[in-house]
Amino acid sequence: MDNVKKRAAELLKSEAVKVVIGYTMGTNGKPRAAFIQNAEDVDSLIFNAQCVQNLAVYLSKAEIKQLGKPAIVAPLNVLRAIIQLASEMQIQENELIVLGVSPDGELIDFQNFSAIEKYLEDFNMEVDAKEKETLEKISSMSLEERWKFWNEELAECFKCYACRAACPMCYCHKCAVEQNKPQWIPVAAHRLGNLEWHIMRAMHLAGRCVNCDACHEACPKGINLNFLTKLMLNDAQEEFGYTGVTLKEGNLLSTFKTNDQENFIQ
Amino acid sequence: MTIEKYLVKKASLSTLFDKIKASGKTIKAPVKKRHTTDFAAVGSLDETTDDYITTAQSAKSAVFPRVEKLFGYVKSKNGVELVDYDLSTIPETVLWGVRPCDAAGFDPLNAIFNWDINDVIFSTRLARTTIVGFACAKADSSCFCTSVGGNPGSTAGSDLLFTKLSNGDYLAEIITEKGKAIQALAPELFEAAPSEEKEQNLATVEQKFTREEIKAKAEQYFESDVWKEQAQRCISCGTCAFVCPTCACFDIQDEGHGKHGQRIRIWDSCGFSLFTQHTSGHNPRETQGRRWRQRVMHKFSYMPDRQSVYGCVGCGRCSRACPADMNLLEHLQQIVKL
C-alpha cells in the first residue's frame, strides 16, 4: 500500500487530482470509503480482503463529482466497473486517474483505459466453483420449486434499494422503479413488487454486471439477489459468448451484431 | 400502575410462552434466519433465539407494516364504493423479546401517527400489541441508549420486562395492565421477587452525550459543512430508515386491478433523493448532505419541538446495517464536539 499512498500524495500535492477515493478503516472493524483531499491524510488509506464495497459507485455521484477530478483506488472489481462505465460513456479517460491495486495491495500503473482492459483479460469474470454449484442447483429446480425459492428469498426484501445504491452500474438518475407515468413496477415491498423489482434489476444488469457482489454485501437482509445477476452472467456467456467487460462492446443486450444468434426467434 | 416484581424460573418461560399462544394471541419473536435475527410469527419458544444484541429490523412493523392497506375501492355503474379497512382483522399480538431501546421507540411512533389526526389503523394495532421486553445483558459499540435517555434495563415502553439473572432465572417486572394480563394467563409461574439486584445483570453502555446537547449543536450548526462532509460516503439508500424503530415516513400508493383496488401506505425514507422532489423538478434537499442533516434534525430537533419526544432511541441499528458505514454514534459525537 506504500506505493499507492505515495502516488496518492503526489497527485494531491501536484493538484493533478482534487480527491483520492479509497478505503480507510471505518467503525466496528469494517473498511469504508474515504475521500482524501489533503496529501497529509493519505496514511489513512488501507487495502485488505474486507474492502468489498465497489468504490466506482462514487464516480457517478454528484456530491463527489463536485469535489473535482478524482483518483480512485481500484482493485479488480473497481477496474471492471470503470471499464464498463467507460464503455457506457459514463466516464472518460481524462476525467480520472486510476490507482490500480493488486490483491496484496501493490500499486498497478495504468497509462490509460486500454491498459486496464488489457489487464482484465487475464482475469476471467466467472462465478466461482461454490457459487456455480448453488446456481446449478437453482437452475435444476422444477418450475414450482424455483418459484417457491425466489418468492421466499425475495420476501425478505423491504426495498431499501441498498442493492441499487451500492451498484456502480445503477447510475440512472431516475430508476425504472420510480417511473410513475406510467408506473411499470409496483413501488410497495409486497410479493409482486419485490419480484418485479428484482427481475427488472437483474435484466437491466445482464451483460453489464461486473460480478462484484456489492449488491449482496449491501443488503441488510443478506438476500442472495446476486444469484440473479450471476445466472444472467452465465446466460450471457453461454448464449452470447460474453467474456467480460471491454471498452468497445457496449451493452450486451442493446448491441446488434450481424452474426448474433437468431434461433430464438420463431 | 406501580411496577410489580416477580421471579419467573428459567423452565417456566416456555410454559408462559405456550399459555400466551393458547390464549389465541399471535406471538412475534426474534428468529435467526440466514445472517440476521428478526421478529417473525412463531409457535413455540424453541423457534426463537435469545442470542442477539438487537434484531436487524426494529419491531415497528407490528404497528407500522412496510405495506399497509388503508382502504379499498370498487367501481361500478353506480359510482365508486369505498371499503374501509376491516379493523377486526388486526390480531392481538405479543411482541416477545423486544429490547428496551426498541420498546422506547413506540412512543415517538405514536407521537407521529397521532400528532394531529388520530390514525385509527396504527392506534388499533398499537392497542392490540403487548410488548414483552428482555433487558440487555450484552451491548456492542453501536449501542448508545444511555446517551438518548434510555438504558439496558429500562422499563419504558414495555408492558412486561424480563431480566435474566445470574442463575438463568428471570426477574419479571410488570409495568402496565397489558403486562398484568400476560401474568394472569399463568399466575402460578410468577413467584416472589428475587433478591438479586437487576443492575448487575445489565450491559454497560457508557453515556457519550445528552440529547439536549445534540439538539443545541445541530440547530446551531445547521449551516455548517459538517453535514456535507459526514454524508460524503452515504450512498443514498433507505436502509437506516427502514431498520429504525422510530422512522415513520411513508408514501401513499394506489394499486388498481381493473374495477377494484386499494390505497396503501408503504415505508419511505428522507434519504432517497426523490423524497422531496417537487413536480417542477426542484428539490429543496438536493444533496445527500442536506438529506443527512434532515435525518438528524428531525430526530433531535423537529420531533422534540413539535411532538415533545426525541426520535432516536440509540439502538444502533442504522449504524450496523449501513452498507457505507455511516455510523450514527460517531457522527453525533462529532456534532456534539463542534
XYZ file of C-alpha atoms in Angstrom:
604
model
C 0.000 0.000 0.000
C 3.030 2.302 0.467
C 3.334 2.973 -3.242
C -0.398 3.644 -3.530
C -0.173 6.142 -0.675
C 2.927 7.743 -2.180
C 1.257 8.152 -5.560
C -1.915 9.466 -3.959
C 0.070 12.089 -2.051
C 1.954 13.127 -5.198
C -1.275 13.500 -7.156
C -2.850 15.644 -4.451
C 0.252 17.754 -3.933
C 0.690 18.459 -7.633
C -3.058 19.129 -7.882
C -3.311 16.557 -10.664
C -6.400 15.416 -8.743
C -8.536 17.091 -6.097
C -9.627 13.963 -4.278
C -8.463 10.387 -3.843
C -11.275 7.895 -3.426
C -10.025 4.919 -1.471
C -10.639 2.665 1.505
C -9.965 3.550 5.096
C -10.682 1.812 8.386
C -14.222 2.546 9.491
C -16.077 1.674 12.653
C -16.656 -1.813 14.038
C -13.531 -3.052 12.273
C -15.051 -2.609 8.819
C -13.351 -0.708 5.995
C -15.234 2.160 4.392
C -14.856 4.685 1.615
C -12.592 7.676 2.161
C -12.403 10.876 0.155
C -8.953 12.255 0.750
C -8.403 15.874 -0.229
C -5.112 16.600 1.538
C -1.806 14.878 0.872
C -1.164 14.668 4.645
C -4.140 12.345 5.046
C -3.057 9.572 2.657
C -1.732 7.432 5.512
C -5.290 6.546 6.446
C -5.654 4.599 3.186
C -5.870 0.851 3.638
C -6.476 -2.169 1.473
C -7.381 -5.697 2.528
C -9.729 -8.531 1.584
C -12.544 -6.864 3.518
C -12.569 -3.903 1.124
C -15.565 -5.202 -0.800
C -17.529 -2.025 -1.441
C -17.247 -1.101 -5.117
C -15.862 2.430 -4.955
C -16.736 3.066 -8.602
C -20.250 3.793 -7.330
C -19.000 7.209 -6.181
C -17.764 8.197 -9.649
C -21.292 8.999 -10.756
C -22.347 10.684 -7.524
C -22.929 14.425 -7.970
C -21.642 15.305 -4.491
C -18.321 13.573 -5.205
C -18.022 14.967 -8.726
C -18.255 18.428 -7.180
C -15.022 17.820 -5.289
C -13.078 17.931 -8.569
C -11.050 15.420 -10.542
C -10.648 12.160 -8.639
C -8.082 9.426 -8.420
C -9.573 6.105 -7.383
C -8.005 3.155 -5.596
C -9.075 0.303 -7.828
C -8.919 -3.405 -7.095
C -10.234 -5.807 -9.732
C -13.935 -5.110 -9.115
C -13.469 -1.365 -9.378
C -11.357 -1.729 -12.536
C -14.107 -3.764 -14.185
C -16.708 -1.204 -13.196
C -14.558 1.628 -14.603
C -14.238 -0.093 -17.966
C -17.937 -0.894 -18.114
C -18.802 2.701 -17.157
C -16.403 3.925 -19.840
C -17.983 1.660 -22.461
C -21.342 3.142 -21.491
C -19.859 6.612 -21.848
C -20.366 7.466 -18.214
C -16.722 8.317 -17.573
C -13.860 9.444 -19.742
C -10.208 8.727 -19.544
C -9.194 12.311 -18.803
C -11.717 12.609 -16.000
C -9.989 10.354 -13.506
C -6.751 8.717 -12.527
C -6.880 5.041 -11.719
C -4.633 3.708 -8.983
C -4.813 0.004 -9.676
C -4.245 -2.181 -6.669
C -3.347 -5.867 -6.635
C -4.943 -8.253 -4.101
C -1.887 -7.813 -1.874
C -2.131 -4.025 -2.030
C 0.577 -3.282 -4.612
C 0.173 -0.302 -6.945
C -0.515 -1.204 -10.570
C 0.167 1.575 -13.024
C -2.207 2.066 -15.915
C -1.364 4.537 -18.662
C -4.912 4.560 -19.978
C -8.206 2.648 -20.044
C -6.904 0.333 -22.761
C -4.174 -0.800 -20.397
C -6.852 -1.641 -17.816
C -8.822 -3.510 -20.440
C -5.706 -5.488 -21.324
C -5.000 -6.239 -17.657
C -8.556 -7.505 -17.170
C -8.127 -10.060 -19.963
C -6.080 -12.153 -17.544
C -8.951 -12.397 -15.079
C -11.928 -14.284 -16.400
C -15.158 -12.946 -14.996
C -16.616 -16.198 -13.828
C -18.664 -17.264 -10.871
C -16.551 -19.354 -8.522
C -16.969 -23.100 -8.149
C -19.030 -22.960 -4.956
C -21.386 -20.382 -6.391
C -21.640 -22.377 -9.599
C -22.835 -25.354 -7.611
C -25.563 -23.267 -5.957
C -26.596 -21.746 -9.265
C -26.793 -25.168 -10.884
C -28.965 -26.337 -8.016
C -31.333 -23.426 -8.600
C -31.355 -23.984 -12.353
C -32.146 -27.668 -11.968
C -35.177 -26.980 -9.767
C -38.614 -27.585 -11.205
C -40.573 -24.501 -12.138
C -42.633 -24.792 -8.944
C -39.582 -25.247 -6.764
C -37.829 -22.279 -8.315
C -40.917 -20.096 -7.930
C -41.051 -21.039 -4.268
C -37.306 -20.484 -3.826
C -37.346 -16.970 -5.262
C -40.568 -15.986 -3.532
C -39.097 -16.985 -0.190
C -35.750 -15.368 -0.929
C -37.247 -12.086 -2.055
C -39.997 -11.963 0.577
C -37.370 -10.599 2.971
C -36.767 -7.519 0.810
C -38.131 -4.261 2.222
C -36.989 -2.209 -0.738
C -34.391 -0.013 0.887
C -32.658 -0.109 -2.513
C -29.253 -0.594 -0.906
C -28.550 -3.064 -3.747
C -29.199 -0.348 -6.305
C -27.329 2.302 -4.335
C -24.262 0.086 -3.925
C -24.146 -0.931 -7.592
C -21.776 1.073 -9.808
C -23.909 0.180 -12.827
C -27.128 1.530 -11.282
C -26.356 5.145 -12.117
C -29.709 6.161 -13.623
C -30.921 9.474 -12.252
C -34.408 8.120 -12.294
C -34.679 4.382 -11.923
C -37.429 2.491 -13.764
C -38.995 1.663 -10.392
C -39.551 5.369 -9.847
C -41.240 5.979 -13.188
C -44.873 6.655 -12.465
C -46.234 7.864 -15.782
C -46.944 5.028 -16.405
C -45.893 3.068 -13.368
C -44.064 -0.032 -14.558
C -43.346 -1.664 -11.245
C -45.350 -1.606 -8.012
C -43.466 0.522 -5.502
C -44.609 -1.483 -2.479
C -42.352 -4.132 -0.937
C -45.005 -6.809 -1.276
C -44.596 -10.075 -3.134
C -45.322 -8.780 -6.610
C -43.451 -5.528 -6.060
C -40.361 -7.339 -4.819
C -40.376 -9.925 -7.598
C -40.797 -7.341 -10.323
C -38.138 -5.085 -8.837
C -35.503 -7.789 -8.629
C -36.300 -9.288 -12.018
C -36.197 -5.854 -13.630
C -32.917 -5.017 -11.923
C -31.315 -8.296 -12.964
C -32.470 -7.801 -16.564
C -31.036 -4.301 -16.656
C -27.724 -5.687 -15.457
C -27.490 -8.595 -17.867
C -24.198 -8.270 -19.706
C -23.356 -5.169 -17.656
C -22.992 -6.590 -14.153
C -19.321 -6.749 -13.150
C -19.997 -9.565 -10.680
C -18.605 -7.609 -7.730
C -21.304 -8.728 -5.247
C -21.594 -5.184 -3.867
C -25.404 -5.531 -4.017
C -25.363 -8.643 -1.857
C -22.834 -7.140 0.559
C -25.012 -4.053 0.931
C -28.268 -5.924 1.516
C -29.212 -5.536 5.185
C -31.107 -8.836 4.977
C -28.337 -10.749 3.212
C -30.635 -11.654 0.332
C -28.871 -13.602 -2.395
C -30.055 -11.237 -5.106
C -26.642 -11.577 -6.734
C -27.662 -15.128 -7.703
C -29.934 -13.484 -10.267
C -27.155 -11.436 -11.824
C -24.805 -14.408 -11.699
C -27.356 -16.547 -13.522
C -27.572 -13.732 -16.063
C -23.797 -13.766 -16.386
C -23.917 -17.496 -17.100
C -26.556 -16.917 -19.749
C -24.574 -14.065 -21.277
C -21.543 -16.329 -21.510
C -23.388 -19.323 -22.898
C -25.808 -17.577 -25.232
C -23.749 -14.616 -26.405
C -20.157 -15.725 -25.858
C -19.724 -12.884 -23.405
C -16.253 -12.950 -21.866
C -16.181 -9.883 -19.679
C -16.049 -6.117 -19.743
C -14.444 -4.402 -22.703
C -14.243 -0.813 -23.828
C -15.812 -1.376 -27.202
C -18.564 -3.927 -26.815
C -21.148 -1.597 -25.316
C -24.136 -3.151 -23.594
C -24.547 -6.762 -24.488
C -28.313 -6.617 -24.845
C -28.502 -3.322 -26.685
C -25.762 -4.047 -29.198
C -26.608 -5.539 -32.558
C -24.192 -7.746 -34.394
C -24.754 -9.268 -37.810
C -23.612 -12.660 -36.547
C -25.901 -12.668 -33.496
C -27.746 -15.923 -32.983
C -31.307 -15.579 -34.051
C -32.502 -19.111 -33.482
C -34.657 -17.984 -30.575
C -36.907 -16.081 -32.996
C -39.696 -18.406 -34.015
C -49.599 1.463 37.944
C -46.554 0.804 40.120
C -44.190 -1.775 38.758
C -44.658 -5.214 40.317
C -41.672 -7.524 40.561
C -41.655 -11.316 40.432
C -39.370 -14.241 39.788
C -40.027 -16.425 36.756
C -37.977 -19.621 36.685
C -35.995 -20.401 33.565
C -38.071 -23.521 32.956
C -41.321 -21.570 33.316
C -40.582 -19.296 30.398
C -41.662 -21.735 27.701
C -44.795 -22.621 29.711
C -45.686 -18.958 29.809
C -44.994 -18.708 26.092
C -47.309 -21.675 25.414
C -50.042 -20.150 27.593
C -49.867 -16.916 25.610
C -50.071 -18.901 22.398
C -53.010 -20.927 23.732
C -54.837 -17.691 24.548
C -55.092 -17.104 20.800
C -52.627 -14.265 20.536
C -50.149 -14.022 17.684
C -46.596 -14.089 19.030
C -43.796 -12.413 17.163
C -40.326 -13.096 18.481
C -36.697 -12.936 17.311
C -35.867 -15.720 14.889
C -32.490 -16.381 13.326
C -32.733 -16.604 9.580
C -29.740 -16.518 7.284
C -27.337 -13.872 8.646
C -29.867 -11.826 10.551
C -32.212 -12.100 13.512
C -35.640 -10.562 13.093
C -39.129 -10.700 14.528
C -41.325 -13.380 12.986
C -44.538 -15.134 13.955
C -43.649 -18.235 15.958
C -45.414 -21.146 17.583
C -43.039 -22.048 20.380
C -40.134 -20.669 22.348
C -37.800 -23.218 20.708
C -38.128 -21.418 17.406
C -36.818 -18.196 18.881
C -33.313 -17.073 19.741
C -32.045 -15.029 22.664
C -28.618 -14.580 21.110
C -28.867 -11.084 19.679
C -27.886 -7.551 20.647
C -30.802 -6.151 18.669
C -32.791 -7.630 15.811
C -31.719 -6.344 12.374
C -35.055 -4.627 11.879
C -36.939 -2.974 14.685
C -40.255 -4.246 15.999
C -42.092 -1.302 14.425
C -43.644 -3.349 11.610
C -46.072 -4.748 14.209
C -47.744 -1.323 14.302
C -46.450 0.173 11.069
C -46.126 -2.604 8.467
C -43.936 -1.977 5.433
C -47.030 -2.304 3.232
C -50.406 -1.491 4.721
C -53.807 -1.213 3.131
C -55.670 1.950 4.162
C -58.899 1.318 2.288
C -60.213 -0.431 -0.781
C -62.461 0.701 -3.612
C -64.849 -0.935 -6.039
C -66.034 0.778 -9.187
C -69.479 0.006 -10.532
C -72.231 1.565 -12.660
C -73.420 3.422 -9.574
C -70.072 5.048 -8.892
C -67.213 4.228 -6.580
C -67.743 2.450 -3.326
C -65.066 2.814 -0.657
C -64.363 -0.156 1.541
C -62.979 0.745 4.953
C -60.097 -1.183 6.439
C -61.563 -4.009 8.479
C -60.053 -3.298 11.904
C -61.348 -6.610 13.211
C -58.646 -8.343 11.131
C -55.892 -6.838 13.280
C -54.821 -9.624 15.642
C -53.976 -9.374 19.323
C -50.212 -9.630 19.160
C -47.476 -10.196 21.691
C -44.047 -8.920 20.740
C -41.676 -11.159 22.636
C -38.012 -10.371 23.152
C -38.196 -6.644 22.473
C -35.099 -4.778 23.675
C -35.672 -1.715 25.890
C -34.452 0.611 23.101
C -36.984 -0.876 20.712
C -39.759 -0.641 23.298
C -38.906 3.034 23.745
C -39.436 3.510 20.015
C -43.215 3.036 20.191
C -43.700 6.340 21.998
C -42.177 8.506 19.222
C -44.044 6.453 16.600
C -47.299 7.059 18.445
C -46.477 10.767 18.712
C -46.095 10.970 14.930
C -49.126 8.922 13.922
C -51.390 10.641 16.420
C -49.860 14.096 16.241
C -52.800 15.940 14.743
C -55.243 13.359 13.458
C -55.798 10.068 15.226
C -54.523 7.321 12.935
C -57.102 4.653 13.656
C -55.304 1.759 11.973
C -51.990 2.498 13.716
C -53.698 3.085 17.061
C -55.700 -0.133 16.833
C -52.556 -2.090 16.076
C -50.769 -0.449 18.999
C -53.700 -1.083 21.351
C -53.673 -4.758 20.387
C -49.916 -5.127 20.861
C -48.372 -6.263 24.118
C -44.659 -5.712 24.491
C -42.708 -8.309 26.403
C -39.273 -6.817 26.772
C -35.996 -8.533 27.574
C -33.318 -6.377 29.193
C -29.883 -6.320 27.567
C -27.071 -8.329 29.086
C -24.888 -7.507 26.083
C -24.254 -4.354 24.083
C -21.954 -3.526 21.198
C -20.080 -0.457 20.014
C -23.088 0.783 18.013
C -25.331 0.942 21.111
C -25.873 4.349 22.734
C -29.222 4.119 24.553
C -27.808 5.815 27.655
C -26.943 8.916 25.609
C -30.543 9.345 24.448
C -32.487 8.776 27.644
C -32.639 5.006 27.788
C -30.727 2.242 29.482
C -30.222 -1.502 29.003
C -32.802 -2.304 31.679
C -35.290 0.495 31.025
C -38.930 -0.416 31.561
C -40.213 2.474 29.405
C -42.395 1.197 26.596
C -42.524 -2.436 27.713
C -45.643 -3.948 29.270
C -43.605 -6.646 30.939
C -39.826 -6.761 31.179
C -37.689 -9.806 31.833
C -34.124 -9.522 33.095
C -32.046 -12.687 33.079
C -30.442 -13.339 36.460
C -27.094 -15.000 37.145
C -28.641 -18.451 37.627
C -30.660 -18.257 34.389
C -33.981 -17.409 36.065
C -35.705 -14.155 35.282
C -36.752 -11.054 37.149
C -40.174 -10.176 35.738
C -41.324 -6.571 36.037
C -44.978 -5.962 35.294
C -45.292 -2.415 34.103
C -48.779 -1.995 32.636
C -52.246 -3.529 32.672
C -51.353 -5.353 29.451
C -48.404 -6.872 31.278
C -50.734 -7.847 34.083
C -52.971 -9.595 31.561
C -49.999 -11.743 30.483
C -49.318 -12.626 34.116
C -52.985 -13.541 34.538
C -52.593 -16.245 31.858
C -50.299 -18.188 34.196
C -50.166 -16.506 37.634
C -48.606 -19.617 39.190
C -45.388 -19.011 37.215
C -44.848 -15.614 38.820
C -43.145 -16.255 42.153
C -41.897 -13.968 44.932
C -39.429 -11.360 43.683
C -35.757 -12.401 43.673
C -33.313 -10.650 45.963
C -30.614 -10.351 43.289
C -30.035 -6.824 42.019
C -31.277 -6.186 38.497
C -28.437 -3.778 37.657
C -25.652 -6.334 37.981
C -27.210 -8.314 35.133
C -27.346 -5.453 32.669
C -24.941 -4.484 29.910
C -22.804 -1.404 30.417
C -23.410 1.312 27.853
C -21.294 4.362 28.504
C -23.071 7.684 28.133
C -21.374 9.831 25.478
C -23.605 12.928 25.354
C -27.153 14.076 26.055
C -29.988 14.550 23.571
C -30.215 18.186 24.587
C -26.569 18.736 23.647
C -27.169 17.238 20.201
C -30.290 19.355 19.743
C -28.469 22.577 20.613
C -25.429 21.821 18.458
C -27.385 20.550 15.453
C -29.510 23.688 15.446
C -26.514 25.965 15.961
C -24.501 24.321 13.184
C -27.359 23.934 10.717
C -25.373 25.731 8.004
C -22.080 24.005 8.802
C -20.219 21.883 6.236
C -20.194 19.029 8.738
C -23.354 17.507 7.231
C -21.898 17.512 3.747
C -18.646 16.004 4.970
C -20.341 13.289 7.015
C -22.614 12.363 4.110
C -19.841 12.009 1.526
C -19.790 8.239 1.716
C -23.566 7.871 2.055
C -24.896 6.010 -0.993
C -28.498 7.258 -0.597
C -30.293 4.010 0.171
C -33.088 3.695 2.717
C -31.567 1.055 4.980
C -31.125 3.344 8.002
C -34.746 4.477 7.890
C -36.157 1.008 7.330
C -34.362 -0.610 10.249
C -35.060 2.381 12.535
C -37.655 1.890 15.312
C -38.881 5.483 15.030
C -38.662 6.395 11.342
C -42.265 6.830 10.256
C -42.124 8.441 6.813
C -44.387 6.775 4.322
C -45.528 7.011 0.748
C -49.123 6.623 -0.383
C -49.790 4.495 -3.453
C -52.932 3.403 -5.245
C -52.893 -0.099 -6.616
C -55.698 -0.798 -9.064
C -56.756 -4.094 -10.571
C -59.497 -3.386 -13.087
C -62.618 -2.333 -11.252
C -61.222 -2.668 -7.771
C -58.146 -1.575 -5.967
C -56.693 -0.264 -2.774
C -54.848 2.645 -1.309
C -51.760 1.557 0.556
C -49.112 3.199 2.665
C -45.569 1.958 2.376
C -42.281 2.809 4.059
C -40.363 5.704 2.592
C -37.115 7.413 3.544
C -35.874 11.005 3.644
C -32.538 9.620 2.465
C -33.892 8.959 -1.030
C -33.178 11.753 -3.497
C -36.747 11.695 -4.818
C -38.302 12.025 -1.365
C -38.636 15.814 -1.539
C -38.503 16.289 -5.298
C -41.286 18.595 -6.447
C -43.319 18.117 -9.618
C -41.494 21.139 -11.035
C -38.216 19.263 -10.738
C -36.995 21.474 -7.893
C -35.628 19.579 -4.937
C -35.249 21.525 -1.680
C -32.966 18.796 -0.348
C -30.905 18.398 -3.443
C -27.753 16.918 -1.959
C -27.129 13.978 0.348
C -25.621 16.345 2.928
C -28.965 18.119 3.228
C -30.832 14.834 3.427
C -28.482 13.563 6.106
C -28.932 16.805 8.064
C -32.697 16.363 7.798
C -32.448 12.890 9.262
C -30.527 14.103 12.316
C -32.534 17.340 12.685
C -35.847 15.513 12.503
C -34.903 13.150 15.282
C -33.101 15.614 17.545
C -34.728 18.969 16.845
C -38.045 18.888 14.976
C -39.581 15.982 16.886
C -38.812 17.315 20.371
C -40.080 20.745 19.262
C -43.288 19.501 17.679
C -44.101 16.233 19.374
C -42.241 16.682 22.661
C -40.372 13.442 22.129
C -36.958 12.665 20.684
C -36.815 10.456 17.599
C -33.731 8.379 18.406
C -33.535 5.572 20.953
C -29.845 4.729 20.475
C -30.399 1.152 19.302
C -27.580 1.490 16.754
C -29.412 -0.447 14.047
C -28.736 2.170 11.363
C -25.020 2.007 12.095
C -24.929 -1.783 11.979
C -26.957 -2.059 8.785
C -25.423 0.800 6.796
C -23.584 -0.529 3.733
C -21.353 2.567 3.725
C -20.573 2.724 7.462
C -22.500 5.925 8.179
C -22.114 5.381 11.906
C -24.679 7.497 13.759
C -22.908 7.415 17.117
C -19.624 8.501 15.533
C -21.386 11.328 13.702
C -23.313 12.506 16.754
C -20.116 12.548 18.796
C -18.575 14.698 16.089
C -21.565 17.075 16.157
C -21.503 17.419 19.916
C -17.839 18.464 19.747
C -18.491 21.285 17.243
